Amino acid sequence: MSKQSSSRASAAIRASLKKRYARERRFQWYGRLAVLIGFVFLFILLADIVSKGTPAFTQHYIRVSVELEPDVLGIERDATRDQIFNANYLGAIRASLRAMFPDVTGRKEKQQLYRLLSIGAEYNLRDMVLKNPGLIGHTSEIWLRAHAEAGSYLKGQVTADLPESDRKVKDMQVAWLDQLRAQGRTESRFNTTFFTQGDSREPEMAGIRVALYGSFFTLLVTFAIAFPIGVSAAVYLEEFAPRNRLTDLIEININNLAAVPSIVFGLLGLAVFINFFELPRSAPLVGGIVLSLMTLPTIIITSRAAIQAVSPSIRQAALGVGASRLQTVTHHVLPVAMPGILTGSIIGMAQALGESAPLLMIGMVAFIMDAPAGVTDPSTVLPVQIFLWADSPERGFTEKTSAAIMVLMGFLILMNGLAVYLRRHFEKK
Amino acid sequence: MMERVQQTDTAGIGDVKRPLDIREHVERADYQTIGEPFSGDAKMTARNVNVYYDEKQAITNVSLDIGRNEVIAMIGPSGCGKSTFLRTLNRMNDIIPACRVEGEFALDGEDIYGADQDTVLLRARVGMVFQKPNPFPKSIYENVAYGPRIHGLAHNKAELDEIVEDSLRRASLFNEVKDQLDKPGTGLSGGQQQRLCIARAIAVSPEVILMDEPCSALDPIATARIEELIDELRENYTIAIVTHSMQQAARVSQRTAYFHMGKLIEVGETKQIFTMPKHELTENYITGRFG
């Protein structure tokens, strides 16, 4: 009897097995599909950004024979430094361009010709002459920065196949550029300007230096405020605070704060720090304070989780040999919890690095050309710079936008790598 | 006797004659500890102890002395309150917010729960070894040196080295680890870890050592080493040990206390408890009718 029923049971199990395994296989395939879709989207995104951003790392230069005669520059032969500084370099450059293309006569054509070179070319030339005043009185072959539109033609981003009305490089310019290229007067170089200059209205002169400095100072302030406060709060709430209604309320509010839209923190920063405390506008100091308010909940929550995860037996062991509660925490609990705390903090900092909305509210969206020297100087940050450039209509800014995103992502990867490294390092100990 | 214990553990209790009604015995209002809970030369005394976790009473009116340089074993079924009682002796229950302790405790006549009693000092005088070996995730040396260092017991490195070596020797661990003092303590075997924890406890020169089932996570060989060690330590320390193993209680202790459902049922010389228990519950427990 019992043997019969057990054989019947095993038959039933055998019959269901196939179905069960099929279900498992199906589930695994769903999982693989989900991962695959994720990767495809990630790849498309990255490929798009990288392909758009890479050209921004090169800059085209055009070789021009510039006649640096004193009368062209409008100065005396033995000019003082001041006079050299104020000399008419624009005129010299324009004259040499006209000399290279003598058949350009109309006013409009001339203007088009001048637009082959960047507006900043005259300043580059000025700096060159200031460095080497011996150039005055000679005609030199000088590499000058190409205009962004001309550059985008030389980079092949715009081709002559497009109808003239659809592109900013006109047919005449295309002809001149082709001619210059044929003469070996164009060259592509690594775009150092992108890293050494602040924002500019001209794409070929715009760089992320101000944004990099601004992001650095802002994160410095954020870390200096959010890390000590966050970890102390987490330690106190986890190890010392009594469990009662008040601490429950605090816990709920910390969790809610983590979900508050970041722009609200920007409004708070504007109302409290700028309007009430009269801290400087557009400054990394205020940006850092606002972002630290935003990252505090993240740091507190992850730190508390890390502290909670420390085995109670270690606490008991420390208390058992007569360590005080503070000694137990600082000598034993915190070192064990540190990898988790650091990971949480770095993730919080990475969030802060990528944040733009609250910084718009406190004026870090300003157009700033000079890098800040401290936390109170006006500045902008990488994500805001990206936002600004993405808003600009010039073709040259499209590639700058993607390039800045690449730099930002590079830093994010670096920070996450640091988090992984620190975790491994501490866990080994 | 022991075979029967194991039998009941594995095969159930259907074939063993149950005592009448255990609850009836312990819930009688006039419960009184049988035997001799008091000692002529007491190191620690506990009087009329009641412990509550929130509303639930974990220990009911227990009075017990721990004699100087004796090993007292506390036995009883799971949840009987023996570990809770042990932890009241160095106020380890303080860290559990829901726990409330009533009664009078004294160490050498000094009130343990008095307003001027410092828990840090108390725990230095009454050390503890836990059920699961819990070395710090630091080196073997640091594990032992930690206590003396925070209490300022050593004035220089040489003195600290001496304390560490001496403690490891007394925990009969030194010869096994002398070449790897800088290796992490968590890398040792379970038995070695537990001896390291004992070394850590005796490094601060406590007067009393509380052991909460110190061998429950160890194999029989490691257990034997620890039991030998307890026997040696008795010369210098007073030891209270909670154990689930009745053989262990019989081997290492001079006195045995039997707890049941938060009450101290019987206390006496270990030999007497295991050969001639006076209370029916004690007899049922040691003969393995339940546990």
XYZ file of C-alpha atoms in Angstrom:
720
model
C 0.000 0.000 0.000
C 2.577 2.496 1.109
C 4.960 1.310 -1.566
C 2.285 1.907 -4.167
C 1.545 5.403 -3.009
C 5.210 6.322 -2.856
C 5.741 5.138 -6.417
C 2.733 7.138 -7.470
C 4.210 10.171 -5.759
C 7.531 9.761 -7.502
C 5.736 9.476 -10.854
C 3.905 12.704 -10.126
C 7.148 14.405 -9.161
C 8.806 13.116 -12.322
C 5.951 14.468 -14.424
C 6.221 17.886 -12.846
C 10.003 18.001 -13.092
C 10.070 18.870 -16.757
C 7.745 21.780 -16.226
C 9.731 23.038 -13.270
C 13.048 22.913 -15.100
C 11.496 24.618 -18.117
C 10.256 27.389 -15.866
C 13.718 27.808 -14.420
C 15.299 27.952 -17.870
C 12.723 30.474 -19.013
C 13.442 32.624 -15.999
C 17.156 32.539 -16.681
C 16.523 33.657 -20.232
C 14.389 36.562 -19.031
C 17.278 37.580 -16.829
C 19.808 37.338 -19.624
C 17.521 39.321 -21.898
C 17.134 42.051 -19.288
C 20.897 42.289 -18.815
C 21.403 42.330 -22.579
C 18.895 45.144 -23.098
C 20.569 47.124 -20.383
C 23.952 46.683 -21.995
C 22.663 47.580 -25.449
C 21.237 50.858 -24.196
C 24.372 51.614 -22.257
C 26.468 50.891 -25.307
C 24.315 53.102 -27.538
C 24.540 55.920 -25.030
C 28.290 55.634 -24.606
C 28.932 55.221 -28.315
C 26.852 58.294 -29.049
C 28.641 60.427 -26.471
C 32.105 59.204 -27.390
C 31.572 59.576 -31.118
C 30.183 63.080 -30.676
C 32.693 64.159 -28.065
C 35.972 62.845 -29.444
C 36.362 65.571 -32.142
C 36.317 68.176 -29.357
C 39.703 66.944 -28.225
C 41.320 68.122 -31.452
C 41.574 71.665 -32.746
C 42.499 72.757 -36.256
C 45.120 75.418 -36.881
C 45.774 77.365 -40.046
C 49.271 78.490 -40.986
C 49.300 82.133 -42.036
C 52.267 84.271 -43.062
C 51.769 87.283 -40.867
C 53.611 90.442 -41.724
C 54.507 91.923 -38.361
C 55.777 95.243 -39.628
C 55.485 98.109 -37.123
C 53.387 100.203 -39.466
C 50.926 97.331 -39.982
C 50.709 96.914 -36.217
C 50.479 100.664 -35.756
C 53.435 100.971 -33.391
C 56.939 102.467 -33.316
C 59.965 100.328 -34.074
C 61.154 100.605 -30.453
C 57.736 100.186 -28.894
C 57.263 99.714 -25.189
C 55.667 96.597 -23.809
C 52.413 98.455 -23.341
C 52.378 99.535 -26.929
C 53.093 96.025 -28.101
C 50.224 94.827 -25.944
C 47.811 97.261 -27.545
C 49.040 96.840 -31.136
C 46.655 96.142 -33.996
C 47.081 92.386 -34.386
C 43.620 91.986 -35.908
C 44.672 94.285 -38.694
C 47.884 92.332 -39.241
C 46.041 89.031 -39.433
C 43.396 90.403 -41.777
C 46.042 91.948 -43.981
C 47.901 88.674 -44.276
C 44.676 86.793 -45.066
C 43.935 89.295 -47.814
C 47.456 88.843 -49.099
C 46.985 85.082 -49.311
C 43.733 85.424 -51.253
C 44.273 88.579 -53.340
C 41.165 88.105 -55.489
C 38.821 88.584 -52.512
C 37.563 92.117 -52.773
C 33.923 92.483 -51.709
C 33.138 93.508 -48.156
C 31.003 90.422 -47.516
C 33.599 88.117 -49.006
C 36.292 89.681 -46.857
C 34.222 89.138 -43.756
C 33.805 85.510 -44.736
C 37.519 85.233 -45.221
C 38.226 86.681 -41.784
C 35.831 84.147 -40.279
C 38.168 81.321 -41.194
C 40.204 82.182 -38.124
C 39.068 82.276 -34.551
C 38.308 85.600 -32.926
C 40.833 84.590 -30.345
C 43.605 84.354 -32.968
C 44.649 87.979 -32.438
C 45.154 87.371 -28.715
C 47.205 84.266 -29.380
C 49.312 86.294 -31.792
C 49.659 89.062 -29.225
C 50.868 86.635 -26.586
C 53.309 85.162 -29.054
C 54.776 88.587 -29.884
C 54.900 89.624 -26.243
C 56.915 86.491 -25.529
C 59.192 87.048 -28.473
C 59.338 90.739 -29.476
C 61.987 89.842 -32.083
C 59.124 88.842 -34.364
C 58.372 92.500 -34.995
C 59.655 93.689 -38.320
C 59.585 90.234 -39.917
C 57.111 88.139 -41.769
C 56.565 84.851 -39.975
C 54.665 81.690 -40.708
C 52.367 81.415 -37.714
C 49.837 78.738 -36.822
C 46.593 80.373 -35.808
C 43.502 78.794 -34.371
C 40.779 78.066 -36.919
C 37.213 79.231 -36.391
C 34.892 76.534 -35.014
C 32.816 76.416 -38.217
C 35.906 76.147 -40.372
C 37.210 73.547 -37.960
C 34.085 71.452 -38.228
C 34.525 71.423 -42.029
C 38.182 70.434 -41.676
C 37.179 67.692 -39.216
C 34.735 66.412 -41.798
C 31.684 66.998 -39.626
C 30.206 69.215 -42.316
C 30.646 68.361 -45.971
C 30.168 70.399 -49.110
C 27.417 67.983 -50.174
C 24.952 69.788 -47.951
C 23.078 72.651 -49.585
C 24.815 75.900 -48.721
C 21.829 77.260 -46.836
C 21.980 74.338 -44.402
C 25.524 74.940 -43.263
C 27.401 77.796 -41.750
C 30.583 77.252 -43.778
C 29.764 78.883 -47.064
C 30.893 77.648 -50.479
C 33.566 80.293 -50.702
C 35.034 79.319 -47.348
C 34.966 75.677 -48.392
C 36.986 76.553 -51.466
C 39.531 78.533 -49.430
C 39.824 75.778 -46.830
C 40.339 73.156 -49.545
C 43.031 75.348 -51.013
C 44.723 75.853 -47.620
C 44.583 72.113 -46.956
C 46.128 71.400 -50.341
C 48.967 73.801 -49.482
C 49.561 72.018 -46.167
C 48.501 75.062 -44.260
C 46.030 73.253 -42.003
C 46.878 71.036 -39.098
C 44.970 69.173 -36.420
C 46.400 69.333 -32.887
C 45.377 68.094 -29.474
C 43.000 70.655 -28.028
C 44.747 71.822 -24.862
C 42.478 74.867 -24.785
C 39.625 72.601 -23.743
C 41.379 72.003 -20.441
C 43.115 75.322 -19.889
C 40.360 77.830 -20.647
C 37.106 78.825 -19.074
C 33.819 79.259 -20.845
C 33.653 81.349 -24.016
C 31.095 82.413 -26.566
C 33.300 80.937 -29.265
C 33.287 77.145 -29.236
C 36.934 76.894 -30.315
C 37.978 78.945 -27.282
C 35.740 77.362 -24.687
C 37.132 75.003 -22.060
C 36.193 73.240 -18.858
C 38.916 74.630 -16.588
C 36.541 76.804 -14.569
C 34.063 73.962 -14.299
C 36.754 71.517 -13.177
C 38.046 73.881 -10.500
C 34.501 74.707 -9.483
C 33.540 71.050 -9.204
C 36.691 70.342 -7.217
C 36.104 73.154 -4.717
C 32.411 72.340 -4.455
C 33.100 68.676 -3.731
C 35.772 69.655 -1.229
C 33.237 71.720 0.695
C 30.597 69.011 0.353
C 32.936 66.322 1.681
C 34.274 68.486 4.489
C 30.732 69.128 5.707
C 28.777 66.000 4.821
C 31.274 63.279 5.814
C 31.970 64.244 9.433
C 28.390 65.280 10.125
C 26.931 62.250 8.367
C 29.175 59.714 10.073
C 28.753 61.336 13.497
C 24.996 61.388 13.085
C 24.978 57.755 11.991
C 27.186 56.686 14.917
C 25.099 58.596 17.411
C 21.761 57.350 16.083
C 22.990 53.778 15.829
C 25.091 53.426 18.968
C 24.054 55.996 21.534
C 20.604 57.431 20.875
C 17.772 55.952 22.905
C 15.067 54.245 20.892
C 11.980 56.376 21.294
C 9.396 58.351 19.331
C 11.778 61.211 18.718
C 14.524 59.070 17.207
C 11.925 57.179 15.158
C 10.712 60.510 13.817
C 14.271 61.569 13.006
C 14.897 58.292 11.197
C 11.746 58.652 9.087
C 12.668 62.210 8.224
C 16.192 61.292 7.188
C 14.781 58.658 4.870
C 12.310 61.190 3.476
C 15.026 63.779 2.972
C 16.856 61.354 0.708
C 13.854 61.466 -1.611
C 13.448 65.259 -1.706
C 13.978 66.646 -5.229
C 17.397 68.231 -5.327
C 16.137 71.553 -6.656
C 14.387 72.093 -3.340
C 17.788 72.123 -1.675
C 18.796 74.778 -4.204
C 15.822 76.939 -3.202
C 16.770 76.459 0.432
C 20.353 77.470 -0.316
C 19.160 80.572 -2.121
C 16.815 81.609 0.666
C 19.006 80.761 3.635
C 22.651 80.954 2.666
C 22.571 83.700 0.060
C 19.644 85.882 1.065
C 19.851 85.466 4.830
C 23.502 84.749 5.595
C 24.617 86.796 2.586
C 27.214 84.329 1.420
C 28.569 85.057 -2.067
C 26.530 84.077 -5.085
C 27.778 81.556 -7.656
C 30.410 80.367 -5.177
C 31.538 76.785 -4.563
C 31.093 77.472 -0.838
C 27.325 77.788 -1.128
C 27.178 75.064 -3.775
C 29.091 72.749 -1.466
C 26.832 73.491 1.490
C 23.715 72.882 -0.601
C 25.093 69.634 -2.021
C 26.181 68.474 1.425
C 22.593 68.898 2.610
C 21.577 66.767 -0.342
C 24.168 64.026 0.273
C 23.800 63.928 4.060
C 20.815 61.554 4.036
C 22.660 59.189 1.684
C 25.748 59.175 3.879
C 23.761 58.759 7.089
C 21.644 55.924 5.712
C 24.563 53.972 4.234
C 26.732 54.577 7.303
C 23.993 53.363 9.607
C 23.556 50.270 7.485
C 27.308 49.639 7.613
C 27.397 50.116 11.383
C 24.373 47.881 11.851
C 26.074 45.183 9.826
C 28.971 44.974 12.285
C 28.530 41.776 14.233
C 27.219 42.405 17.758
C 29.733 39.865 19.038
C 32.558 42.353 18.338
C 30.754 44.978 20.405
C 30.227 42.491 23.216
C 33.866 41.446 23.079
C 35.031 45.032 23.421
C 32.563 45.854 26.184
C 33.497 42.571 27.864
C 37.137 43.589 28.318
C 36.018 46.901 29.738
C 36.091 49.248 26.765
C 33.796 52.246 27.112
C 31.030 52.655 24.572
C 32.962 55.302 22.694
C 36.090 53.121 22.649
C 34.024 50.211 21.413
C 32.750 52.362 18.567
C 35.989 54.061 17.583
C 38.321 51.081 18.053
C 36.191 48.258 16.766
C 32.872 49.163 15.178
C 34.020 52.032 12.949
C 37.093 50.268 11.491
C 34.931 47.315 10.515
C 32.167 49.564 9.174
C 34.580 51.898 7.371
C 34.511 50.225 3.935
C 30.726 50.492 3.863
C 30.774 54.057 5.134
C 33.371 55.083 2.549
C 31.509 53.395 -0.271
C 28.321 55.173 0.728
C 30.078 58.501 1.061
C 31.812 58.229 -2.289
C 28.553 57.292 -3.969
C 26.995 60.310 -2.290
C 29.857 62.472 -3.535
C 29.476 61.073 -7.043
C 25.809 62.053 -6.884
C 26.842 65.537 -5.818
C 29.374 65.732 -8.643
C 26.663 65.013 -11.201
C 24.098 67.371 -9.719
C 23.117 70.555 -11.561
C 19.586 71.581 -10.591
C 20.247 72.979 -7.090
C 23.333 74.815 -8.338
C 21.288 76.614 -10.966
C 19.251 78.112 -8.124
C 22.265 79.584 -6.370
C 23.749 81.169 -9.447
C 26.474 78.731 -10.368
C 25.085 78.931 -13.874
C 26.946 82.210 -14.489
C 29.211 82.730 -17.473
C 32.672 82.667 -15.951
C 35.965 82.807 -17.782
C 38.504 82.830 -14.951
C 39.146 79.795 -12.774
C 38.224 80.307 -9.117
C 41.134 80.569 -6.692
C 39.093 79.605 -3.652
C 35.688 78.503 -2.444
C 34.272 82.013 -2.422
C 35.138 82.957 -6.015
C 32.391 82.774 -8.628
C 32.526 79.546 -10.519
C 30.504 76.940 -12.313
C 30.613 73.144 -12.193
C 30.881 70.420 -14.813
C 27.207 69.398 -15.042
C 26.105 73.028 -15.205
C 28.721 73.714 -17.904
C 27.312 70.765 -19.818
C 23.831 72.182 -19.366
C 24.986 75.591 -20.624
C 26.723 74.186 -23.680
C 23.880 71.839 -24.514
C 21.734 74.943 -24.686
C 24.033 76.714 -27.176
C 23.063 76.542 -30.833
C 26.566 76.492 -32.331
C 27.677 73.209 -33.815
C 31.018 73.563 -32.027
C 29.292 73.344 -28.641
C 27.616 70.040 -29.447
C 30.955 68.267 -29.453
C 32.077 70.275 -26.412
C 28.970 69.106 -24.559
C 29.707 65.464 -25.265
C 33.389 65.940 -24.455
C 32.522 67.500 -21.098
C 30.179 64.579 -20.419
C 33.083 62.236 -21.166
C 35.260 64.083 -18.656
C 32.480 63.999 -16.068
C 31.964 60.276 -16.603
C 35.698 59.756 -16.342
C 35.672 61.351 -12.900
C 32.632 59.319 -11.848
C 34.343 56.104 -12.915
C 37.457 57.233 -11.039
C 35.454 57.873 -7.865
C 33.642 54.556 -8.055
C 36.956 52.852 -8.692
C 38.295 54.542 -5.589
C 35.310 53.271 -3.615
C 35.970 49.717 -4.799
C 39.690 50.039 -4.058
C 39.116 51.398 -0.559
C 36.616 48.668 0.220
C 39.058 45.963 -0.867
C 41.916 47.636 0.959
C 40.050 47.890 4.247
C 38.516 44.457 3.987
C 41.951 42.900 3.610
C 42.943 44.502 6.882
C 22.948 8.352 31.696
C 24.347 10.339 28.834
C 23.106 7.961 26.234
C 19.649 8.683 27.384
C 20.191 12.380 26.980
C 21.200 11.927 23.414
C 18.352 9.603 22.802
C 15.833 12.148 23.939
C 17.537 14.800 21.865
C 17.226 12.861 18.661
C 14.517 10.276 18.997
C 11.986 12.435 20.766
C 10.359 11.827 24.066
C 7.500 9.542 23.288
C 9.087 6.476 24.818
C 10.312 8.177 27.987
C 7.991 8.502 30.907
C 7.200 12.197 31.337
C 7.083 13.720 34.791
C 3.679 14.880 35.883
C 3.446 18.538 34.995
C 6.559 20.663 34.939
C 4.669 23.914 34.894
C 2.801 23.086 38.003
C 6.055 22.645 39.851
C 7.715 25.878 38.857
C 4.721 28.111 38.891
C 3.858 27.359 42.448
C 3.851 30.604 44.366
C 5.922 29.252 47.202
C 8.867 28.201 45.065
C 12.044 27.970 47.017
C 15.519 27.103 45.881
C 16.528 23.708 47.196
C 20.094 23.185 48.376
C 22.622 25.766 49.483
C 22.714 28.912 47.299
C 24.903 30.772 49.774
C 28.596 30.459 50.254
C 30.723 31.064 53.333
C 33.413 32.777 51.272
C 31.470 34.577 48.542
C 33.219 36.485 45.762
C 29.982 37.642 44.225
C 26.522 37.671 45.719
C 23.150 38.089 44.058
C 19.981 38.501 46.114
C 16.329 38.421 45.020
C 17.135 38.942 41.365
C 14.330 39.614 38.922
C 15.014 40.357 35.271
C 12.453 41.504 32.743
C 12.573 41.909 28.994
C 9.849 44.488 28.522
C 6.890 42.830 30.255
C 8.242 39.308 30.083
C 9.891 38.088 33.222
C 13.082 36.186 32.411
C 14.346 35.555 35.948
C 12.204 35.221 39.062
C 13.563 35.828 42.524
C 16.944 34.150 42.243
C 19.529 34.364 45.027
C 22.944 32.835 44.498
C 26.506 33.229 45.754
C 29.619 32.587 43.722
C 32.378 31.423 46.038
C 35.963 32.581 45.845
C 38.152 30.517 43.509
C 35.410 28.095 42.719
C 33.979 27.071 39.398
C 30.219 27.219 39.468
C 28.292 25.685 36.597
C 24.847 26.874 35.597
C 22.749 24.344 33.760
C 19.190 24.109 32.582
C 17.088 23.826 29.456
C 17.218 26.528 26.779
C 15.510 29.741 27.767
C 15.754 28.994 31.484
C 17.506 32.281 32.216
C 20.984 30.992 33.029
C 22.730 33.143 30.424
C 20.641 36.152 31.410
C 21.642 35.638 35.022
C 25.308 35.337 34.061
C 25.170 38.567 32.103
C 23.669 40.480 35.020
C 26.905 39.787 36.924
C 28.960 42.193 34.791
C 26.035 44.278 33.576
C 26.274 43.128 29.975
C 22.473 43.373 29.949
C 22.813 47.151 30.162
C 23.268 47.322 26.419
C 19.858 45.733 25.816
C 17.416 48.640 26.094
C 14.393 46.477 26.893
C 16.130 44.696 29.760
C 15.342 45.661 33.363
C 17.231 44.189 36.313
C 16.081 44.183 39.935
C 17.866 42.823 42.979
C 21.048 43.278 44.940
C 24.387 42.345 43.481
C 27.760 42.676 45.093
C 31.344 41.989 44.162
C 33.455 41.681 47.319
C 30.628 43.401 49.155
C 30.565 46.316 46.732
C 27.252 47.103 45.050
C 27.493 46.312 41.333
C 24.418 48.265 40.311
C 25.130 51.181 42.644
C 25.039 54.716 41.339
C 28.789 55.114 41.741
C 29.669 51.803 40.112
C 31.442 52.262 36.803
C 30.585 49.597 34.245
C 33.981 49.956 32.576
C 35.776 49.149 35.836
C 33.278 46.391 36.657
C 33.837 44.673 33.324
C 37.570 44.919 33.797
C 37.164 43.113 37.135
C 34.538 40.655 35.887
C 35.679 39.448 32.470
C 33.606 37.491 30.007
C 34.061 34.753 27.433
C 31.231 34.362 24.965
C 29.454 31.448 23.348
C 30.852 32.100 19.906
C 34.558 32.846 19.723
C 34.648 36.555 18.913
C 38.224 37.730 18.447
C 38.626 41.262 17.139
C 39.436 41.401 13.422
C 42.982 42.398 14.376
C 46.239 40.578 14.999
C 46.600 37.980 17.730
C 48.882 40.342 19.627
C 46.427 43.232 19.335
C 43.576 41.048 20.527
C 45.323 40.354 23.815
C 47.008 43.743 24.137
C 43.818 45.729 23.602
C 42.424 45.409 27.147
C 45.687 46.222 28.987
C 46.262 49.122 26.612
C 42.926 50.866 27.105
C 43.173 50.369 30.868
C 46.757 51.608 30.921
C 48.063 48.446 32.595
C 51.390 48.522 30.780
C 53.738 51.482 30.869
C 55.888 50.492 27.923
C 56.132 48.056 25.052
C 58.179 45.536 27.035
C 55.587 45.355 29.796
C 52.823 44.972 27.248
C 54.739 42.203 25.482
C 55.092 40.462 28.812
C 51.381 40.712 29.595
C 50.503 39.380 26.143
C 52.892 36.444 26.411
C 51.842 35.641 29.949
C 48.136 35.742 29.063
C 48.643 33.555 26.014
C 50.663 31.103 28.099
C 47.989 30.916 30.769
C 45.418 30.308 28.040
C 47.834 27.553 26.837
C 47.902 29.113 23.387
C 51.329 30.719 23.352
C 53.296 27.809 21.908
C 50.893 27.452 19.021
C 50.891 31.106 17.994
C 54.234 32.522 19.153
C 55.538 32.773 15.574
C 52.422 34.407 14.182
C 51.451 37.032 16.720
C 50.960 39.554 13.933
C 48.556 37.308 12.015
C 44.831 38.033 12.308
C 43.145 36.367 15.253
C 40.210 35.449 13.069
C 42.472 33.120 11.074
C 42.872 30.664 13.958
C 40.809 27.509 14.382
C 37.645 27.704 16.460
C 39.268 26.222 19.568
C 42.313 28.454 19.262
C 40.045 31.472 18.800
C 38.203 30.650 21.987
C 41.476 30.278 23.895
C 42.531 33.600 22.408
C 39.332 35.096 23.795
C 40.165 33.613 27.190
C 43.685 35.084 26.941
C 42.116 38.414 26.060
C 39.842 38.188 29.097
C 42.636 37.310 31.546
C 45.012 39.927 30.114
C 43.237 42.637 32.106
C 43.669 40.550 35.302
C 40.007 40.131 36.140
C 38.918 38.654 39.465
C 35.965 36.764 38.050
C 35.558 35.215 34.613
C 32.078 34.596 33.274
C 31.847 31.993 30.530
C 28.694 31.736 28.465
C 28.696 28.272 26.882
C 32.341 28.666 25.867
C 32.554 25.258 24.184
C 29.244 25.041 22.368
C 30.853 25.935 19.038
C 33.886 23.671 19.474
C 34.753 20.085 18.680
C 35.451 17.579 21.489
C 39.246 17.957 21.320
C 39.126 21.739 21.561
C 36.525 21.372 24.290
C 38.875 19.162 26.297
C 41.625 21.781 26.025
C 39.320 24.499 27.297
C 38.122 22.340 30.167
C 41.715 21.647 31.222
C 42.327 25.339 31.040
C 39.327 26.156 33.251
C 40.701 23.745 35.826
C 44.069 25.526 35.807
C 42.528 28.981 35.898
C 40.572 28.118 39.036
C 43.692 28.658 41.152
C 43.709 32.381 40.401
C 40.211 33.230 39.293
C 36.616 32.742 40.239
C 34.720 31.259 37.322
C 31.022 31.065 36.527
C 30.234 28.927 33.509
C 26.964 28.389 31.692
C 26.865 25.120 29.814
C 24.476 22.851 28.001
C 26.747 19.897 28.440
C 26.162 18.089 31.667
C 29.403 16.152 31.375
C 31.203 19.442 31.188
C 29.452 20.784 34.253
C 30.323 17.569 36.087
C 33.964 17.699 34.997
C 34.898 21.325 35.610
C 32.728 22.636 38.420
C 32.621 22.342 42.176
C 29.092 23.650 42.498
C 26.191 23.402 40.110
C 23.048 25.521 39.876
C 20.021 24.224 38.019
C 17.766 26.855 36.436
C 14.314 26.200 35.093
C 11.959 28.725 33.487
C 13.633 31.687 35.103
C 13.819 30.097 38.523
C 16.757 28.687 40.403
C 15.496 25.247 41.310
C 18.442 23.634 42.994
C 22.033 24.459 43.932
C 24.597 22.168 45.497
C 27.899 20.406 45.281
C 28.316 19.191 41.733
C 28.767 15.599 42.878
C 25.565 15.708 44.854
C 23.555 17.357 42.059
C 24.552 14.724 39.549
C 24.253 11.735 41.849
C 21.485 12.637 44.248
C 19.408 15.506 42.949
C 16.811 16.527 45.476
C 14.286 18.161 43.183
C 12.265 16.201 40.712
C 12.917 18.735 37.910
C 16.674 18.513 38.419
C 16.504 14.765 38.291
C 14.420 14.817 35.140
C 16.854 17.178 33.476
C 20.062 15.383 34.361
C 18.594 12.024 33.480
C 17.570 13.430 30.138
C 13.806 13.322 30.344
C 13.747 16.796 28.862
C 16.195 19.436 27.933
